[in-house]
Coordinates of N, CA and C in Angstrom, one line a residue:
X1 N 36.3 71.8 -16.4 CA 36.1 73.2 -16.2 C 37.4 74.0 -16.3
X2 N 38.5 73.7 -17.3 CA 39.6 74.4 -17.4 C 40.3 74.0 -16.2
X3 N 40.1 73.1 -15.3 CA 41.0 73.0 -13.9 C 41.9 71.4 -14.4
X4 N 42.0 71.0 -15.4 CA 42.6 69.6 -15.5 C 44.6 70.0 -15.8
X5 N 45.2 69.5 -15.4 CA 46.4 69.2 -15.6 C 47.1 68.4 -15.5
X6 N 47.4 68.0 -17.2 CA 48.4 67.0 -17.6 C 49.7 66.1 -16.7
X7 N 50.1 65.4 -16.7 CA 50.8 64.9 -15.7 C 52.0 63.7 -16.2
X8 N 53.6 64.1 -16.3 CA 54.4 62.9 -16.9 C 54.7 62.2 -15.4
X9 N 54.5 62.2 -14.1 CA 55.2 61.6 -13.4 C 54.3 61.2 -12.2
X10 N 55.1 61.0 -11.3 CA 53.8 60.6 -10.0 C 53.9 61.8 -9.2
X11 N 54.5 62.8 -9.1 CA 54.6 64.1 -8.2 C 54.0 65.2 -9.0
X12 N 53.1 65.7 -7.9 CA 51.9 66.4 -8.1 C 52.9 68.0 -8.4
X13 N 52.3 69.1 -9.3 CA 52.9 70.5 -9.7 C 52.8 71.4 -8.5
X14 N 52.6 71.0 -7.3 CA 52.3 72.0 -5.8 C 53.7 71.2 -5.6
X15 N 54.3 70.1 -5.4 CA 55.3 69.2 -4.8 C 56.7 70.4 -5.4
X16 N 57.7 70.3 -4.2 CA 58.7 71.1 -4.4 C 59.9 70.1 -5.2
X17 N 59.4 68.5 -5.3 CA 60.4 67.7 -5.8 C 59.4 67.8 -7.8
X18 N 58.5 68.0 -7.9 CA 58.2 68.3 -9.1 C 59.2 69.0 -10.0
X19 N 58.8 68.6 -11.3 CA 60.3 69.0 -12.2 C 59.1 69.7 -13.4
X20 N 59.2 70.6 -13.7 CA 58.4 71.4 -14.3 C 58.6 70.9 -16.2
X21 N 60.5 70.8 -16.3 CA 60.9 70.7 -17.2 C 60.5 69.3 -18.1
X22 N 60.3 68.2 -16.8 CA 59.5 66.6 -17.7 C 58.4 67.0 -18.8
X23 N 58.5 66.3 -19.6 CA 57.5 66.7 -20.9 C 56.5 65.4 -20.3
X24 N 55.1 66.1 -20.9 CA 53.8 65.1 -21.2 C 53.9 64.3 -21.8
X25 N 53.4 63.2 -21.7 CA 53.6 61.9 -22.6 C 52.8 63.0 -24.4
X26 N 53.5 62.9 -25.1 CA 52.4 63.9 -26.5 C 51.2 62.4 -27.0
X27 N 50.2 63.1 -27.7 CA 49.4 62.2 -27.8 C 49.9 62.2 -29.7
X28 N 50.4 60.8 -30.4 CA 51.5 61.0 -31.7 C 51.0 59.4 -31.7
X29 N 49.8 59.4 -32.6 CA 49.1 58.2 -33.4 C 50.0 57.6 -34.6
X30 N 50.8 58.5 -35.1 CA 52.0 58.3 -36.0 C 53.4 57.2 -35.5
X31 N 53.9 57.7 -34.2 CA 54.8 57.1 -33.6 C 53.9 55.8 -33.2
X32 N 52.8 55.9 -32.7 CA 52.2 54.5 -32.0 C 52.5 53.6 -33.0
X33 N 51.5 53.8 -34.1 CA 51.6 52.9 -35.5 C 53.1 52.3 -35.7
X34 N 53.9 53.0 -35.7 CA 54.9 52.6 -35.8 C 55.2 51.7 -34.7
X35 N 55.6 52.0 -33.8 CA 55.7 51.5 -32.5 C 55.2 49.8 -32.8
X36 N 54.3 50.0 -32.8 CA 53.3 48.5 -33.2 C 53.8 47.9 -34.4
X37 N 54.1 48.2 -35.3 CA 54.5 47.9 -36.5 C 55.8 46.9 -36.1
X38 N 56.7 48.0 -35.9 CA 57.8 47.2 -35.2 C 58.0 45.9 -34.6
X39 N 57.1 46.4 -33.2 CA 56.5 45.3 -32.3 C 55.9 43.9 -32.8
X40 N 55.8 43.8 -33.8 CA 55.0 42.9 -35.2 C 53.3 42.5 -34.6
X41 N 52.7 44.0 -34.7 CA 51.2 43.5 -34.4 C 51.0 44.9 -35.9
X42 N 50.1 44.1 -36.7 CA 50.2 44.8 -37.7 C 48.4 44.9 -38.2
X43 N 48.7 45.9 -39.1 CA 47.1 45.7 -39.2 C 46.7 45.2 -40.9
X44 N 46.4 43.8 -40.4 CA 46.4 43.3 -42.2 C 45.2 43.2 -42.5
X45 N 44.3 44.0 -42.6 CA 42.8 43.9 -43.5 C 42.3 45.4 -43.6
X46 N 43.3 46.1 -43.4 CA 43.0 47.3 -43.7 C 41.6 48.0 -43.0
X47 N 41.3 47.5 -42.3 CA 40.3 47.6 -41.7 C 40.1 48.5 -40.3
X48 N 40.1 49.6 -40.0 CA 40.1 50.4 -39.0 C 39.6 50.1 -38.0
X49 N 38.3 48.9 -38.5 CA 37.6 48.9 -37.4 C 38.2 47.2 -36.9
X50 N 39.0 46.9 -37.2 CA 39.1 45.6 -36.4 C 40.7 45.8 -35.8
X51 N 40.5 44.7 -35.0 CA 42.5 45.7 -34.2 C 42.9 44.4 -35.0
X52 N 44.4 45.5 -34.6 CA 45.7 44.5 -35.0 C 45.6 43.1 -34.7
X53 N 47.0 42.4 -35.7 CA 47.0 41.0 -35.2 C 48.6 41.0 -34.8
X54 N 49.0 39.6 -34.2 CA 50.6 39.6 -33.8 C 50.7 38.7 -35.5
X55 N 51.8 38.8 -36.2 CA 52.5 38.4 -36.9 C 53.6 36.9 -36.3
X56 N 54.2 36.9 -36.8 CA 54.9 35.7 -36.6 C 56.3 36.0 -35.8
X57 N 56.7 37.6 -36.0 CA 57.8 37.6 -35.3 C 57.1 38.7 -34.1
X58 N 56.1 38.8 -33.6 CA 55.3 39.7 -32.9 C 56.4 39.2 -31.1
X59 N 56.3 40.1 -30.8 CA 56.7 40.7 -29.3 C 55.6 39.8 -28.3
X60 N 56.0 38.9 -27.0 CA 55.0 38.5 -26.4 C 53.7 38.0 -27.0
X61 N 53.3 37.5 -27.9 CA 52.3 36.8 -28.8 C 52.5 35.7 -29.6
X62 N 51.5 35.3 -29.7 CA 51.1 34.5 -30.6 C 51.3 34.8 -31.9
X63 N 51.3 34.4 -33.5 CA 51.2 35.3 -34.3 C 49.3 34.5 -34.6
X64 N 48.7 35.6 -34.9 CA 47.5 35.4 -35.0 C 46.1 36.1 -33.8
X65 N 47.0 36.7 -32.7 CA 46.4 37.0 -31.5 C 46.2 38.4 -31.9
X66 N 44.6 39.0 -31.6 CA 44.3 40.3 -31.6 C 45.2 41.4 -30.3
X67 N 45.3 42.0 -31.2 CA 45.9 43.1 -30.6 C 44.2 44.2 -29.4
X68 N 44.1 43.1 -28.5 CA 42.8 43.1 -27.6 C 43.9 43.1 -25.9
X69 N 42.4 44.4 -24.8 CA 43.1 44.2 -23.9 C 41.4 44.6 -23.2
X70 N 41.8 44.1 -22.1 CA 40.3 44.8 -20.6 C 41.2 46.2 -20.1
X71 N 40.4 47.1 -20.2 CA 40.9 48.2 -18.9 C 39.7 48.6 -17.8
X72 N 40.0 48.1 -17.1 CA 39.4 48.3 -15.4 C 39.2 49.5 -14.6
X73 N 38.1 50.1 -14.4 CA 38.0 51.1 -13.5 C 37.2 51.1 -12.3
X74 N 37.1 51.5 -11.3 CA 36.2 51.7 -10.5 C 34.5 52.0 -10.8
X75 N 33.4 51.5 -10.5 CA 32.2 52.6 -11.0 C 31.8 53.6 -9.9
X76 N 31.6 54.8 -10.3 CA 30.4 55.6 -9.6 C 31.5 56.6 -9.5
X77 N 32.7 56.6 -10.3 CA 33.5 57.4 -10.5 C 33.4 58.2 -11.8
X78 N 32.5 59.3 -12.0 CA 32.4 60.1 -13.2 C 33.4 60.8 -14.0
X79 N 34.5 60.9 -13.3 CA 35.4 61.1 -14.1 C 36.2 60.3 -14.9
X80 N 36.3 59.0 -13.7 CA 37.4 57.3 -13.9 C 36.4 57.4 -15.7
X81 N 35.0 57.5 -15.6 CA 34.2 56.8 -16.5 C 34.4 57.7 -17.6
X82 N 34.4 58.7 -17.9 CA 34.4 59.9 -18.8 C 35.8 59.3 -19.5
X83 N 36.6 59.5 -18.3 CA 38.5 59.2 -19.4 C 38.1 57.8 -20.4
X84 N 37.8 56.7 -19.4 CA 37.4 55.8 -20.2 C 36.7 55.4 -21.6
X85 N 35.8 56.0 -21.6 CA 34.9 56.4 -23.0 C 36.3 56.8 -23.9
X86 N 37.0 58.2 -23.6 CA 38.1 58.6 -24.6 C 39.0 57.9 -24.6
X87 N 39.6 57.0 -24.0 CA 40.7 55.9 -24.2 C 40.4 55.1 -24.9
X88 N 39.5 54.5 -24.5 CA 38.5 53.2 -26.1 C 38.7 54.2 -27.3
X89 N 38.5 55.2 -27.6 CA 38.4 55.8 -28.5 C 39.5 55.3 -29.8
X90 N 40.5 56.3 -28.5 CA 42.2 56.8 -28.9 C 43.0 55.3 -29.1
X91 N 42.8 54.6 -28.2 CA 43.2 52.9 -28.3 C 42.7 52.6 -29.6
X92 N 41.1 52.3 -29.7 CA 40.6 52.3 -31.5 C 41.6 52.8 -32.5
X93 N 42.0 54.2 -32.2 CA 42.2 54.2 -33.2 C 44.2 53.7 -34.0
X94 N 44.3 53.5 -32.8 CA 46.1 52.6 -32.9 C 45.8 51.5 -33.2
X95 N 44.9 50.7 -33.3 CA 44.7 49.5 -33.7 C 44.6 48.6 -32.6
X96 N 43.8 48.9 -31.3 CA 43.6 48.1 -30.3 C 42.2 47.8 -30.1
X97 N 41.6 46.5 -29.7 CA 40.6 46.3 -29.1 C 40.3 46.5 -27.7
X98 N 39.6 47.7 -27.4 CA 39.7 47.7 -25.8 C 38.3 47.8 -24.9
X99 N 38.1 46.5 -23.9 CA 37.0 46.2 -23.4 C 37.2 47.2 -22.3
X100 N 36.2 47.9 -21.9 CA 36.4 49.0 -20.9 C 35.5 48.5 -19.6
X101 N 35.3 48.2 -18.8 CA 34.6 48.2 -17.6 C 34.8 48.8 -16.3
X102 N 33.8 49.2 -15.9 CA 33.5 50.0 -14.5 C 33.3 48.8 -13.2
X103 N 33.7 48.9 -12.3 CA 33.7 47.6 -11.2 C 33.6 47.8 -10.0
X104 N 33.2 47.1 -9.2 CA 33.2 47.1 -8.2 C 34.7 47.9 -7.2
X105 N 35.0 49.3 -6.5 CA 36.1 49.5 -6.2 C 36.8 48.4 -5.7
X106 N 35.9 47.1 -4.3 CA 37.1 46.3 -3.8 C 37.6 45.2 -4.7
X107 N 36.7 45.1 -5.8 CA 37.0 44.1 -6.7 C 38.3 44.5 -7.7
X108 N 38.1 45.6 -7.9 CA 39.0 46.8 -8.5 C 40.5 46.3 -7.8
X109 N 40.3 46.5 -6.5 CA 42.1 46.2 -5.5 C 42.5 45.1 -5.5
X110 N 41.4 44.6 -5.5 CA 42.0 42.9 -5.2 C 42.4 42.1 -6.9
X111 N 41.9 42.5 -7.8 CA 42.5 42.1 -8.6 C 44.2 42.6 -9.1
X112 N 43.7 44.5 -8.6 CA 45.0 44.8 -8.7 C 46.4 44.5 -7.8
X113 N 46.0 44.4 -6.8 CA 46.8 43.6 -5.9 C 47.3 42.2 -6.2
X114 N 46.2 41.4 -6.5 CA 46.4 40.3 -7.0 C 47.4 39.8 -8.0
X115 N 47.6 41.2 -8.8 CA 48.2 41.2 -10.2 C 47.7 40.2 -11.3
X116 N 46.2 40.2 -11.2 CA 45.4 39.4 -12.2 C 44.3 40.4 -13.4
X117 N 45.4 41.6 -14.0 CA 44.2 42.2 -14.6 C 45.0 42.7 -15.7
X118 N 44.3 43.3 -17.2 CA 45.2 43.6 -18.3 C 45.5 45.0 -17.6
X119 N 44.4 46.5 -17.5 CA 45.1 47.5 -17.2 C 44.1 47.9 -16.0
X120 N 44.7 48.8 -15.5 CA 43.6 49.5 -14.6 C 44.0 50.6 -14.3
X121 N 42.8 51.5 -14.6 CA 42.8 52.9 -13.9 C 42.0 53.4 -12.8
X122 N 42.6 54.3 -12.2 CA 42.3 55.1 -11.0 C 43.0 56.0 -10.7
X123 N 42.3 56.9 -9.7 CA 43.1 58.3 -8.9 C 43.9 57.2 -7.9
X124 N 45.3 58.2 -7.5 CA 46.2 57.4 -6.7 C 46.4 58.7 -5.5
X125 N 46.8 58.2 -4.6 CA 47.0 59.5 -3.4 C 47.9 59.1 -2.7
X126 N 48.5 58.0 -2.6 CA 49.7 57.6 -1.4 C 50.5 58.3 -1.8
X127 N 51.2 59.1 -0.5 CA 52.5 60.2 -0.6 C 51.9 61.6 -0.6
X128 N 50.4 62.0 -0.9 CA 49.7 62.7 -0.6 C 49.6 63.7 0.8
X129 N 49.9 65.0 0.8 CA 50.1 66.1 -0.2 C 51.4 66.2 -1.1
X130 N 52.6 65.7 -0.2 CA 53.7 66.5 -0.7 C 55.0 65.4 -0.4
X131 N 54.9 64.4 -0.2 CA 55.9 63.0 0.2 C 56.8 62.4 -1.4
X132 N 57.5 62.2 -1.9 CA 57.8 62.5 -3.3 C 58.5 60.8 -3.2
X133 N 59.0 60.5 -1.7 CA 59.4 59.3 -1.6 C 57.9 58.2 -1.9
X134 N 57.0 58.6 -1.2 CA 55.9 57.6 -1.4 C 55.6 56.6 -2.5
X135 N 56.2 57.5 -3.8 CA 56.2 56.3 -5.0 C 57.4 55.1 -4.6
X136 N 57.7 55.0 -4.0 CA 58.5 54.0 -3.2 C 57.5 52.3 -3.5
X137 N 56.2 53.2 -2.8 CA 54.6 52.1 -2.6 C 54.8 51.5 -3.4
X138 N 55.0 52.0 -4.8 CA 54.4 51.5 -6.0 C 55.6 51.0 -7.2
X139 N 56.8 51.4 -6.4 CA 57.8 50.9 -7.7 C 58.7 50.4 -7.0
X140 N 59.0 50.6 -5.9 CA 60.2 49.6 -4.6 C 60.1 47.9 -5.2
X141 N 61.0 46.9 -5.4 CA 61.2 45.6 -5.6 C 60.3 45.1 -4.1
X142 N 61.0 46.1 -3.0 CA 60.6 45.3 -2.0 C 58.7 45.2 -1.5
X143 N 58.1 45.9 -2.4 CA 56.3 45.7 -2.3 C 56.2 45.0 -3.8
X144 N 56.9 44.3 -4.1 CA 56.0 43.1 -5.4 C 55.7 42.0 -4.6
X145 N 54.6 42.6 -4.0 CA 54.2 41.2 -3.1 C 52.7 41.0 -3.8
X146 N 52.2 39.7 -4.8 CA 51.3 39.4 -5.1 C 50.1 39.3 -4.0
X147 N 49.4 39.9 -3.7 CA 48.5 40.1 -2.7 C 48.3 41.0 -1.8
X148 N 49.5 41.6 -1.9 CA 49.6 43.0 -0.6 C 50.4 43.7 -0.8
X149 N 51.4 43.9 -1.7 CA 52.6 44.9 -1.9 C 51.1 45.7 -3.3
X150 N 52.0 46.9 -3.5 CA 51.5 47.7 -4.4 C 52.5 48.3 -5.6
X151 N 53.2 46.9 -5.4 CA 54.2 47.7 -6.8 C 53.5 46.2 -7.8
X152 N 52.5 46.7 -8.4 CA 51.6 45.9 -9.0 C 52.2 45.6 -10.6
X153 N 53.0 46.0 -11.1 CA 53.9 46.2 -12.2 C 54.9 45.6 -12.3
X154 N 55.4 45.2 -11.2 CA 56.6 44.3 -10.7 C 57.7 44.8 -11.6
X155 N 57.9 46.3 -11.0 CA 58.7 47.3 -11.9 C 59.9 47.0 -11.0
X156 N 61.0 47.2 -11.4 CA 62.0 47.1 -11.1 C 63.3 47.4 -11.7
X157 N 63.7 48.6 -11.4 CA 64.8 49.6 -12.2 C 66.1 50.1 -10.7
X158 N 67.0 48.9 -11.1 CA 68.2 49.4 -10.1 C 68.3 51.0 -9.8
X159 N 68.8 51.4 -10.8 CA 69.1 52.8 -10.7 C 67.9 53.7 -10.2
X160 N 66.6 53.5 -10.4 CA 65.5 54.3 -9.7 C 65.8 53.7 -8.1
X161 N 65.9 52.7 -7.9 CA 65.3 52.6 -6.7 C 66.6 53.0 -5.9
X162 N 68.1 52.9 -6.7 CA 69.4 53.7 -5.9 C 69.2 55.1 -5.6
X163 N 68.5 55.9 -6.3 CA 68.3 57.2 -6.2 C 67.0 57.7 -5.6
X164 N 66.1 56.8 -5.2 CA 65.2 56.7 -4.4 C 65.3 56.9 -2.7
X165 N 66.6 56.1 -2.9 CA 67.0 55.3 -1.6 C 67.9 57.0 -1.2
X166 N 68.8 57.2 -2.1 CA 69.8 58.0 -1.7 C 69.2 59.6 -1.7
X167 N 67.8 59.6 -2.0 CA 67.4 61.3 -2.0 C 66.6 61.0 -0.5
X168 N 66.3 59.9 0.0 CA 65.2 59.4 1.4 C 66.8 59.7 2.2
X169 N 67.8 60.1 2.4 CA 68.8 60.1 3.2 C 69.9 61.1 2.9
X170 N 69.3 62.4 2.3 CA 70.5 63.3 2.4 C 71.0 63.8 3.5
X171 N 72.0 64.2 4.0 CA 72.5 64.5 4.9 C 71.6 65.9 5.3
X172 N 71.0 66.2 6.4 CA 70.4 67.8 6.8 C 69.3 67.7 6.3
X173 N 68.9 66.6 5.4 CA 67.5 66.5 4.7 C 67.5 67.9 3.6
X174 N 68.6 68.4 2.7 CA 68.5 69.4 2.1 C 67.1 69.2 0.9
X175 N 66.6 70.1 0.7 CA 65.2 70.3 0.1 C 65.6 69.8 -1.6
X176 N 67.1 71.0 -1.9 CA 67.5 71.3 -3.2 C 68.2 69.9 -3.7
X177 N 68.9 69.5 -2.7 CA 69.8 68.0 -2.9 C 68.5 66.6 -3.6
X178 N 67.6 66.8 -2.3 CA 66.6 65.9 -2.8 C 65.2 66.0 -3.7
X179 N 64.8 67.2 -4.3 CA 64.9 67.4 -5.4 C 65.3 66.8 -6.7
X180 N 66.4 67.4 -6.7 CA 67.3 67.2 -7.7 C 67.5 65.8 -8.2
X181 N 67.6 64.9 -6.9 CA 67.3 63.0 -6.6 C 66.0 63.0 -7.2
X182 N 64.9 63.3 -6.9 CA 63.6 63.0 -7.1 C 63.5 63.2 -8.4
X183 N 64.0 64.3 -9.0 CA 63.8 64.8 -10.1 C 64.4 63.8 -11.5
X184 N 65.0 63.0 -11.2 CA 66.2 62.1 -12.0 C 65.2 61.1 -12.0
X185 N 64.8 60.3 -10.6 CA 64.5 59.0 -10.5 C 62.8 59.4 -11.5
X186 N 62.1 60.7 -11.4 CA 61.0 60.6 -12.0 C 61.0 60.5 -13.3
X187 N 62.7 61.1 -13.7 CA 62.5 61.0 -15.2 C 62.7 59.5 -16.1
X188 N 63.4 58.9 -15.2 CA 63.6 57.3 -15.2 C 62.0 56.9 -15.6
X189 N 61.2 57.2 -14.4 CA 60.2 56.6 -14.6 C 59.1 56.9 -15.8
X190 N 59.3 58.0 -16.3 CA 58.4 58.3 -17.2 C 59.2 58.0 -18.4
X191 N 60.1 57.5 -18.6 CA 60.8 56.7 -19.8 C 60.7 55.0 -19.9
X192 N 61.1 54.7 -18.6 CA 60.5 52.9 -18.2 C 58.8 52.7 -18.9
X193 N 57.9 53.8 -18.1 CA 56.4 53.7 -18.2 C 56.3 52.5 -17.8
X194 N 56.4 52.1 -16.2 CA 55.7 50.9 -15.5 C 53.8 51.6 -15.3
X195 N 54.0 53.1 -15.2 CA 52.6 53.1 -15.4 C 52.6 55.0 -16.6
X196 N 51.5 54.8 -17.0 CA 50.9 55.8 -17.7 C 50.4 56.7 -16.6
X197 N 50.6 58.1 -16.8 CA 50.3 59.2 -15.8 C 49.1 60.0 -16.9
X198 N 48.1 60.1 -16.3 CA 47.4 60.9 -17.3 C 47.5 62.8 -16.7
X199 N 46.6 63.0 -15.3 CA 46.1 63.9 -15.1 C 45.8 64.6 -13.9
X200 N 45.9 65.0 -13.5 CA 45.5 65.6 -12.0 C 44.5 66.9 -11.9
X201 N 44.0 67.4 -11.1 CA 43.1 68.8 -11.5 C 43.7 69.8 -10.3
X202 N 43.1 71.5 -10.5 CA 43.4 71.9 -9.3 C 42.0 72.0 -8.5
X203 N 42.2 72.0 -7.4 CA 40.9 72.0 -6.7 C 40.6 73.1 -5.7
X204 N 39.6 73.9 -6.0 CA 39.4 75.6 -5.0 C 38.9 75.3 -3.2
X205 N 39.5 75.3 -2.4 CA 39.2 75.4 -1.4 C 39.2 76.5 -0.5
X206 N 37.4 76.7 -0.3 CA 37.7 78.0 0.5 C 37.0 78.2 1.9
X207 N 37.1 79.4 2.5 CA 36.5 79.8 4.0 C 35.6 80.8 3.9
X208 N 34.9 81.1 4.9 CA 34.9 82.9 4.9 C 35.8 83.4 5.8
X209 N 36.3 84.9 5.5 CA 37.3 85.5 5.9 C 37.9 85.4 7.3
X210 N 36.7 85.2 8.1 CA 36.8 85.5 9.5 C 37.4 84.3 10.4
X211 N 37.7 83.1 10.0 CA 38.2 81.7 10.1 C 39.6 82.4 10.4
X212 N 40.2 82.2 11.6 CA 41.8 82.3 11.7 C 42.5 80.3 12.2
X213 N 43.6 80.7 11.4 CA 44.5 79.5 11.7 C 44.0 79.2 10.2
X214 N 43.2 79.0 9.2 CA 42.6 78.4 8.4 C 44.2 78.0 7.1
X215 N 44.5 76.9 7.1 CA 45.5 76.2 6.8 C 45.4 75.1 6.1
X216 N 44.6 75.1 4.9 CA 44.3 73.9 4.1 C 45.9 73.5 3.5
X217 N 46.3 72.0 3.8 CA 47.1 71.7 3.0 C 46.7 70.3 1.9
X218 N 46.9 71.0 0.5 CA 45.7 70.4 -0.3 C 44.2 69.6 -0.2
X219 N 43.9 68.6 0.1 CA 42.7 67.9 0.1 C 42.5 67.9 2.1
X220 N 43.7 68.0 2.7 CA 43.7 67.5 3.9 C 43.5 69.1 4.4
X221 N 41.9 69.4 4.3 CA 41.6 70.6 5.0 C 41.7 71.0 6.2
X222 N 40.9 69.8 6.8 CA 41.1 69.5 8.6 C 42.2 69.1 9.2
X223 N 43.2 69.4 8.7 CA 44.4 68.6 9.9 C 44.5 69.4 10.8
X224 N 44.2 70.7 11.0 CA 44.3 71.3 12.2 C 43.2 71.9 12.4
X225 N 41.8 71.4 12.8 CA 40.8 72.1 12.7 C 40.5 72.6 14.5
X226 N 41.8 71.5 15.0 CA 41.0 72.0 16.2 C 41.7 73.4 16.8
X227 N 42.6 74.0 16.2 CA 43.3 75.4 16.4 C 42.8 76.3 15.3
X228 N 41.2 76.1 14.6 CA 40.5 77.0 13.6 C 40.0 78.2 14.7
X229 N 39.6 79.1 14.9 CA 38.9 80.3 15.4 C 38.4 80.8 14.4
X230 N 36.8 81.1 15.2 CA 35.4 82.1 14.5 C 35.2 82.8 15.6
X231 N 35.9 84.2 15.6 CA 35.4 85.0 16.5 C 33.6 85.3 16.8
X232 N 33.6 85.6 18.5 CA 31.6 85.3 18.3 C 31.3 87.1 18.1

């Protein structure tokens, strides 16, 4: 409905540590090809419809191994499912094989937790509304715990996690200081790509007029519902 917006980082465009200036991942089927080429997964039968192979000097492969992957979603998520459909697409057409499935959500965590799956997508909310440290969850060394941490990537970038550390501890807690921290470590992160950011939406929350106190802070409408007044 015109409400989707693009997204290079894990900090949502309401977040005051958001950096407006990070560019979108661009969608450049040109650079991919290349990218791959390089990589030595190449596409020798000219054949659009079959994916790449690894070559002999190929990156992490075999030479001989299809350029094939599973991506994982939740089911009964119509949106998870929609992106999905267009990813197989766009993947096709870089020269990937990509099996797409909808799953079970706990089956969904526990593999991802597990760290036993090619990719997986989902909506993410930890740090949710406005916590900029929370990607901490998901890229800190100290949660690569196979089973229970959530840095499922087993990402690990000194310098993100020094600037992580040092924007979670400015002196006065200044807003602009830690920012500016958040703002660096995000851009780290969208250059590493331990994960792909697609999209976020904005979402209309409303009252009738007569509701005082009425104080939605994003999704979390109710946090103060019990200081709402409806005059009788």
């Amino acid at each position: 409905g015109g409400e989707g917006v693009q997204l290079a980082s894990h900090v949502l465009p309401s977040s005051w540590a958001f950096d407006p200036e990070l560019a979108v991942y661009p969608f450049d089927l040109e650079m991919a090809n290349s990218l791959l080429d390089e990589a030595g997964f190449v596409d020798d039968d000219d054949d659009p419809a079959t994916p790449r192979v690894a070559t002999e000097d190929a990156l992490y492969a075999e030479a001989g191994t299809p350029l094939a992957f599973t991506l994982s979603t939740n089911s009964g998520n119509e949106a998870s499912e929609a992106i999905g459909v267009l990813l197989t697409s766009q993947w096709a057409a870089a020269g990937f094989e990509l099996t797409y499935e909808a799953i079970d959500f706990n089956v969904l965590v526990e593999r991802l937790t597990g760290q036993t799956y090619d990719a997986v997508m989902l909506f993410w909310g930890f740090g949710f509304p406005d916590d900029p440290n929370g990607a901490t969850a998901n890229f800190s060394p100290t949660n690569d715990v196979v089973g229970a941490g959530f840095n499922v990537t087993s990402y690990n970038n000194p310098e993100w996690t020094a600037l992580m550390e040092e924007a979670n501890t400015v002196p006065a807690c200044d807003q602009a200081a830690r920012a500016e921290l958040y703002q660096q470590a995000f851009a780290i992160l969208r250059e590493d790509v331990p994960w792909i950011w697609l999209n976020t939406s904005n979402v209309v929350i409303a009252a009738q007029p007569n509701v005082s106190n009425w104080d939605p802070r994003g999704q979390l409408v109710g946090w103060n519902e019990s200081s709402w007044v409806i005059p009788r």
